[in-house]
XYZ file of C-alpha atoms in Angstrom:
454
model
C 102.178 119.308 30.102
C 101.993 116.025 32.025
C 98.759 114.155 32.429
C 98.658 114.926 36.153
C 99.199 118.659 35.662
C 96.505 118.767 33.008
C 93.935 117.176 35.297
C 95.208 118.364 38.686
C 92.521 121.023 39.087
C 89.844 118.534 38.007
C 91.045 116.004 40.583
C 90.882 118.701 43.252
C 87.332 119.734 42.350
C 86.117 116.153 42.061
C 87.701 115.125 45.357
C 86.347 118.209 47.148
C 82.872 116.922 46.306
C 83.709 113.211 46.513
C 85.379 112.974 49.917
C 82.372 114.183 51.967
C 80.096 111.974 49.846
C 82.494 109.061 50.381
C 82.294 109.529 54.132
C 78.498 109.854 54.080
C 78.075 106.835 51.781
C 80.501 104.801 53.865
C 78.523 105.907 56.909
C 75.355 104.536 55.330
C 77.174 101.337 54.408
C 78.447 101.031 57.958
C 74.826 100.704 59.069
C 74.606 97.448 57.120
C 78.146 96.530 58.183
C 77.273 97.090 61.847
C 74.134 94.970 61.491
C 76.118 92.186 59.835
C 79.030 92.212 62.280
C 76.961 92.515 65.439
C 74.381 89.925 64.399
C 77.198 87.606 63.283
C 78.923 87.942 66.642
C 75.560 87.499 68.387
C 75.115 84.190 66.580
C 78.678 83.035 67.307
C 79.174 79.641 65.629
C 75.477 79.466 64.723
C 75.137 80.928 61.178
C 71.320 81.212 61.317
C 70.980 84.814 62.638
C 73.464 86.088 60.047
C 71.732 84.131 57.268
C 68.370 85.597 58.344
C 69.707 89.172 58.221
C 71.343 88.394 54.854
C 68.079 87.267 53.300
C 65.912 89.944 54.943
C 68.268 92.790 54.066
C 68.610 91.563 50.459
C 64.851 91.610 49.923
C 64.408 94.997 51.638
C 67.411 96.490 49.823
C 65.987 95.597 46.431
C 62.900 97.674 47.254
C 64.874 100.493 48.863
C 67.368 100.921 46.032
C 64.633 101.409 43.442
C 63.064 104.151 45.559
C 66.426 105.830 46.142
C 67.055 105.788 42.400
C 63.938 107.897 41.865
C 65.158 110.373 44.505
C 68.548 110.681 42.788
C 66.799 112.247 39.809
C 66.509 115.472 41.806
C 70.282 116.113 41.871
C 70.951 116.830 38.158
C 67.764 118.886 37.834
C 68.708 121.069 40.790
C 72.353 121.168 39.638
C 71.419 122.573 36.231
C 69.050 125.243 37.642
C 71.495 126.166 40.401
C 74.293 126.702 37.860
C 71.933 128.990 35.947
C 71.087 130.968 39.117
C 67.387 129.994 39.067
C 66.691 129.677 42.811
C 62.915 129.718 42.336
C 63.095 126.580 40.207
C 65.420 124.960 42.770
C 62.907 125.711 45.518
C 60.006 124.273 43.523
C 61.987 121.129 42.822
C 62.813 120.740 46.523
C 59.181 121.145 47.634
C 57.923 118.633 45.108
C 60.758 116.238 45.826
C 60.173 116.145 49.580
C 56.422 115.610 49.272
C 56.570 113.103 46.428
C 59.406 110.989 47.833
C 57.878 110.824 51.324
C 54.490 109.781 49.960
C 56.241 107.216 47.783
C 57.987 105.851 50.879
C 54.668 105.454 52.713
C 53.077 103.566 49.807
C 56.075 101.336 49.038
C 56.707 100.693 52.738
C 53.125 99.459 53.137
C 53.479 97.237 50.057
C 56.764 95.862 51.374
C 55.083 94.869 54.624
C 52.067 93.341 52.886
C 54.358 91.317 50.596
C 55.937 89.467 53.560
C 54.330 86.066 52.730
C 56.141 86.075 49.360
C 59.432 85.510 51.194
C 58.475 81.873 51.668
C 58.445 81.345 47.883
C 62.141 82.201 47.345
C 63.426 78.663 47.927
C 65.228 79.564 51.170
C 65.384 77.335 54.268
C 62.201 77.839 56.310
C 64.108 78.714 59.488
C 66.027 81.429 57.600
C 62.803 83.006 56.276
C 61.153 82.906 59.702
C 64.210 84.591 61.229
C 64.330 87.202 58.446
C 60.685 88.335 58.625
C 60.927 90.502 61.801
C 64.052 92.247 60.433
C 62.475 92.734 56.998
C 59.247 94.154 58.433
C 61.095 96.557 60.721
C 62.865 98.043 57.696
C 59.509 98.712 56.000
C 58.588 101.174 58.771
C 61.680 103.274 58.038
C 61.159 103.644 54.285
C 59.241 106.985 54.351
C 61.941 108.518 56.558
C 64.856 107.367 54.445
C 63.213 108.720 51.272
C 62.453 112.035 52.957
C 66.129 112.193 53.915
C 67.205 111.408 50.339
C 65.011 114.186 49.009
C 66.919 116.749 51.069
C 70.216 114.965 50.394
C 69.751 115.040 46.618
C 68.917 118.744 46.757
C 72.019 119.559 48.813
C 74.230 117.623 46.421
C 72.618 119.457 43.511
C 73.722 122.809 44.944
C 77.185 121.420 45.692
C 76.853 120.915 49.462
C 78.124 117.422 50.247
C 79.507 118.072 53.741
C 76.210 118.379 55.612
C 74.992 114.919 54.630
C 78.389 113.542 55.615
C 78.096 114.899 59.167
C 74.495 113.739 59.603
C 75.233 110.269 58.250
C 78.234 109.755 60.511
C 76.218 110.856 63.558
C 73.356 108.549 62.620
C 75.740 105.662 62.100
C 77.031 106.056 65.648
C 73.423 106.031 66.837
C 72.813 102.833 64.892
C 75.716 101.067 66.597
C 74.384 102.146 70.007
C 70.869 100.986 69.122
C 72.266 97.663 67.877
C 74.072 97.181 71.183
C 70.860 97.829 73.097
C 68.332 95.925 71.005
C 70.288 92.964 69.585
C 71.778 91.910 72.903
C 69.100 93.301 75.244
C 71.235 95.611 77.403
C 70.018 98.192 79.955
C 66.919 96.180 80.788
C 65.675 95.988 77.186
C 64.545 92.654 75.695
C 67.077 90.616 73.698
C 65.745 90.886 70.131
C 68.555 89.443 67.987
C 68.067 90.046 64.249
C 64.805 91.922 64.865
C 66.722 94.316 67.129
C 69.095 95.116 64.249
C 66.087 96.028 62.112
C 64.648 98.243 64.845
C 68.021 99.971 65.286
C 68.258 100.708 61.552
C 64.698 102.074 61.436
C 65.254 104.371 64.421
C 68.464 105.602 62.806
C 66.573 106.457 59.626
C 64.006 108.432 61.608
C 66.872 110.330 63.248
C 68.511 111.107 59.881
C 65.289 112.627 58.529
C 64.813 114.709 61.697
C 68.400 115.985 61.595
C 68.363 117.077 57.957
C 64.996 118.822 58.362
C 66.399 120.600 61.418
C 69.435 121.682 59.412
C 67.280 123.273 56.711
C 65.112 125.070 59.251
C 68.089 126.353 61.248
C 70.226 127.716 58.381
C 68.738 130.790 56.736
C 70.483 130.036 53.446
C 68.526 126.804 53.082
C 65.419 127.819 55.022
C 64.800 130.286 52.183
C 64.307 127.335 49.827
C 61.509 126.071 52.100
C 59.531 129.332 52.101
C 55.958 128.769 51.008
C 56.233 125.028 51.552
C 52.835 123.317 51.470
C 51.408 119.973 50.479
C 49.559 121.937 47.802
C 52.952 122.663 46.204
C 52.897 119.205 44.643
C 52.617 119.920 40.916
C 51.998 117.381 38.175
C 54.596 118.883 35.819
C 57.309 118.951 38.485
C 56.628 115.351 39.470
C 56.804 114.405 35.794
C 60.232 116.029 35.505
C 61.407 114.215 38.636
C 60.185 110.895 37.246
C 61.583 111.575 33.766
C 65.095 111.568 35.239
C 64.507 109.459 38.351
C 62.537 106.534 36.889
C 65.273 105.351 34.477
C 67.846 105.728 37.262
C 65.610 103.685 39.560
C 65.139 101.080 36.846
C 68.880 100.759 36.313
C 69.584 100.503 40.028
C 66.771 97.982 40.491
C 67.996 95.786 37.651
C 71.591 95.905 38.887
C 70.543 95.214 42.476
C 68.191 92.447 41.383
C 71.176 90.662 39.863
C 72.878 90.709 43.253
C 69.684 89.834 45.133
C 68.784 87.119 42.621
C 72.261 85.705 43.052
C 71.844 85.783 46.843
C 68.583 83.849 46.475
C 70.305 81.209 44.321
C 73.181 81.018 46.801
C 70.551 80.414 49.480
C 69.644 77.208 47.640
C 73.075 75.938 48.669
C 72.321 76.235 52.398
C 72.693 78.455 55.445
C 76.511 78.443 55.434
C 76.670 79.663 51.835
C 74.085 82.376 52.565
C 76.061 83.591 55.597
C 79.290 83.736 53.575
C 77.484 85.639 50.835
C 76.299 88.241 53.348
C 79.848 88.907 54.514
C 81.354 88.971 51.012
C 78.654 91.207 49.556
C 78.820 93.565 52.551
C 82.553 94.002 51.992
C 81.993 94.509 48.274
C 79.361 97.127 49.065
C 81.811 98.963 51.333
C 84.172 99.392 48.382
C 81.224 100.274 46.179
C 80.293 103.183 48.461
C 83.504 104.949 47.454
C 82.736 104.230 43.801
C 79.188 105.508 44.284
C 80.568 108.683 45.855
C 82.866 109.355 42.912
C 79.872 108.795 40.645
C 77.736 111.178 42.730
C 80.440 113.833 42.536
C 80.572 113.290 38.773
C 76.816 113.924 38.554
C 77.228 117.216 40.434
C 80.226 118.389 38.394
C 78.744 117.362 35.056
C 75.305 118.853 35.842
C 76.911 122.201 36.714
C 79.052 122.175 33.554
C 75.989 121.164 31.549
C 73.962 124.006 33.062
C 76.716 126.505 32.237
C 77.203 124.892 28.791
C 80.925 124.692 29.559
C 81.956 121.821 27.278
C 85.697 122.053 27.883
C 85.319 121.739 31.652
C 82.788 118.956 31.156
C 85.237 116.891 29.067
C 88.048 117.322 31.572
C 85.784 116.490 34.543
C 84.623 113.319 32.778
C 88.145 112.024 32.161
C 89.292 112.932 35.683
C 86.396 110.936 37.115
C 87.551 107.797 35.301
C 91.123 108.291 36.527
C 89.978 108.465 40.151
C 87.747 105.401 39.992
C 90.494 103.350 38.317
C 92.845 104.197 41.174
C 90.309 103.269 43.855
C 89.342 100.018 42.138
C 92.986 98.931 42.138
C 93.378 99.758 45.851
C 90.168 97.919 46.825
C 91.112 94.836 44.790
C 94.510 94.601 46.454
C 92.997 94.906 49.929
C 90.457 92.150 49.251
C 93.082 89.774 47.847
C 95.755 90.383 50.488
C 93.443 90.232 53.503
C 90.798 87.762 52.313
C 91.802 85.193 54.959
C 91.739 87.718 57.824
C 88.694 89.969 57.326
C 85.985 87.254 57.665
C 87.074 86.629 61.288
C 85.605 90.043 62.157
C 82.113 88.762 61.322
C 81.819 85.203 62.571
C 83.491 82.386 64.495
C 82.211 79.685 62.138
C 85.284 78.280 60.364
C 83.297 76.896 57.446
C 81.772 80.314 56.757
C 85.196 81.978 57.108
C 86.845 79.624 54.588
C 84.051 80.020 52.039
C 84.050 83.818 52.407
C 87.814 83.969 51.794
C 87.352 82.113 48.499
C 84.532 84.442 47.448
C 86.524 87.594 48.244
C 88.971 86.836 45.418
C 86.066 87.200 42.993
C 84.843 90.334 44.792
C 88.280 91.805 44.005
C 87.952 90.679 40.396
C 84.805 92.712 39.632
C 85.921 95.970 41.306
C 87.236 97.573 38.100
C 84.073 96.928 36.108
C 81.870 97.975 39.022
C 83.707 101.285 39.204
C 83.587 102.014 35.500
C 79.884 101.245 35.116
C 78.828 103.273 38.145
C 80.693 106.470 37.330
C 79.448 106.168 33.746
C 75.899 106.192 35.094
C 76.820 109.231 37.218
C 78.117 111.087 34.173
C 75.016 110.263 32.129
C 72.825 111.454 35.043
C 74.638 114.784 34.968
C 73.990 115.044 31.222
C 70.321 114.070 31.848
C 70.787 111.293 29.290
C 69.222 108.523 31.351
C 66.758 106.688 29.084
C 69.476 104.415 27.728
C 70.758 103.171 31.090
C 67.768 100.934 31.846
C 67.944 98.904 28.585
C 71.693 98.522 29.099
C 71.095 97.326 32.650
C 68.522 94.796 31.445
C 70.947 93.280 28.931
C 73.938 93.306 31.278
C 72.332 92.041 34.465
C 69.314 89.942 33.448
C 70.475 88.537 30.111
C 74.157 88.087 31.018
C 74.817 88.233 34.774
C 72.008 86.068 36.200
C 72.212 83.263 33.574
C 76.021 83.214 33.876
C 75.683 82.909 37.646
C 73.381 79.909 37.360
C 75.631 78.211 34.796
C 78.819 78.755 36.790
C 77.410 78.328 40.297
C 74.940 75.479 39.772
C 75.551 73.778 36.411
C 79.368 73.963 36.508
C 79.399 73.220 40.240
C 81.546 76.207 41.289
C 79.095 77.111 44.085
C 79.132 80.646 45.566
C 82.458 81.492 43.884
C 80.889 80.828 40.482
C 78.048 83.195 41.263
C 80.514 85.911 42.230
C 82.561 85.332 39.067
C 79.406 86.037 37.032
C 79.306 89.602 38.396
C 82.383 90.414 36.302
C 80.509 89.480 33.119
C 77.425 91.562 33.927
C 79.255 94.594 35.291
C 81.813 94.442 32.450
C 79.089 94.444 29.800
C 77.351 97.384 31.478
C 80.596 99.360 31.741
C 81.504 98.935 28.068
C 78.032 99.844 26.797
C 77.684 102.895 29.080
C 81.148 104.186 28.166
C 80.264 103.868 24.486
C 77.183 106.023 25.126
C 79.284 108.679 26.884
C 81.808 108.773 24.028
C 78.883 109.309 21.646
C 77.643 112.248 23.752
C 81.083 113.816 23.985
C 81.624 113.558 20.217
C 78.245 115.167 19.585
C 78.956 118.001 22.024
C 82.392 118.557 20.500
C 80.833 118.809 17.041
C 78.223 121.301 18.229
C 80.694 123.437 20.178
C 84.369 122.757 19.278
C 86.775 123.098 22.215
């Protein structure tokens, strides 16, 4: 039997879950892409608006990604109970997830807003910080809505429904582009808001996404049944503990990984506005490729959590290997695209030739870390499905804070490589994370094989 024939059914199952998630994740990424492109074009040859959005979005993203990580803990818990046919437990998890995540969004959003003065202590040019503040503060208003949305999203993915979120996300992304057109440029009699308008557009889009997914649950009887008996009193200490037991380590890992990228962006900002603008374009493109990786990892969490709930070790092993095959293929495709078109893509974002040239150089290093980025992310997805998440935060700390950030400073500042040196350092951090996480998965698979031989 050939390798393809052995895994063909696994590829089909993984892709059936992955493709809708890919489209929904890409839709979410297109929100940032639309902000970057439209603000960049708004600025023309002036890199300041793009630099302001770069800095503001980096700071807001670091906060957002930690909160989203907590919400992702719902998926494997629901996946296990759903595979066991325990709908009551699924319903309880949904109720607690919605309430807890929304309240978390309100608290963290308020703290994000209050923390605005800290932006001036990041060593960025004053004009960049002043331009970033309105955008950054606008995003704080949308945090409760995006976390409410992720609560429903994580539940749907846990029960194997990835198509609904895809449709909602694509619709919301179109709304975001329309809002950007209105608020950034000041069309249809509205004031010209520039970078602040991009923040307002994103926040309104997040409100719309929460409203749409709530409407979907209320309209469809199959899912409305899970909301029966919903009340704020449903918030239970034990359920919240279970959500945090899985979600907190995931959030910690995502925060540490993101902080490496945000910390690098801050250090790149020390090199000036042009470098910061180029970083925003390069990292946005890298994140677009990462959304596909993230989707394959999300599908892995769903597949593995269902196999884990059914205690089907043979299917679990095959699904794990198939996941790695798919991410290897995508990483190769993304790397080739970045290398071949690195001199053409930056023109879509800005007219500043200096920014374009610097971005093209950085994109070679974006291509270089794609493989490691893919392997580490799907490994995290597999471990989430197995509910073995305590280890991922210590691994992230070693890989990103002890390896990635120091390597970036040494290459970018000490060795004088500039932004390209910072981007080269990502390969060291992501590579270390990938190898350590894969070793953990091999340990789990060996243990499971010993307990229940295939």
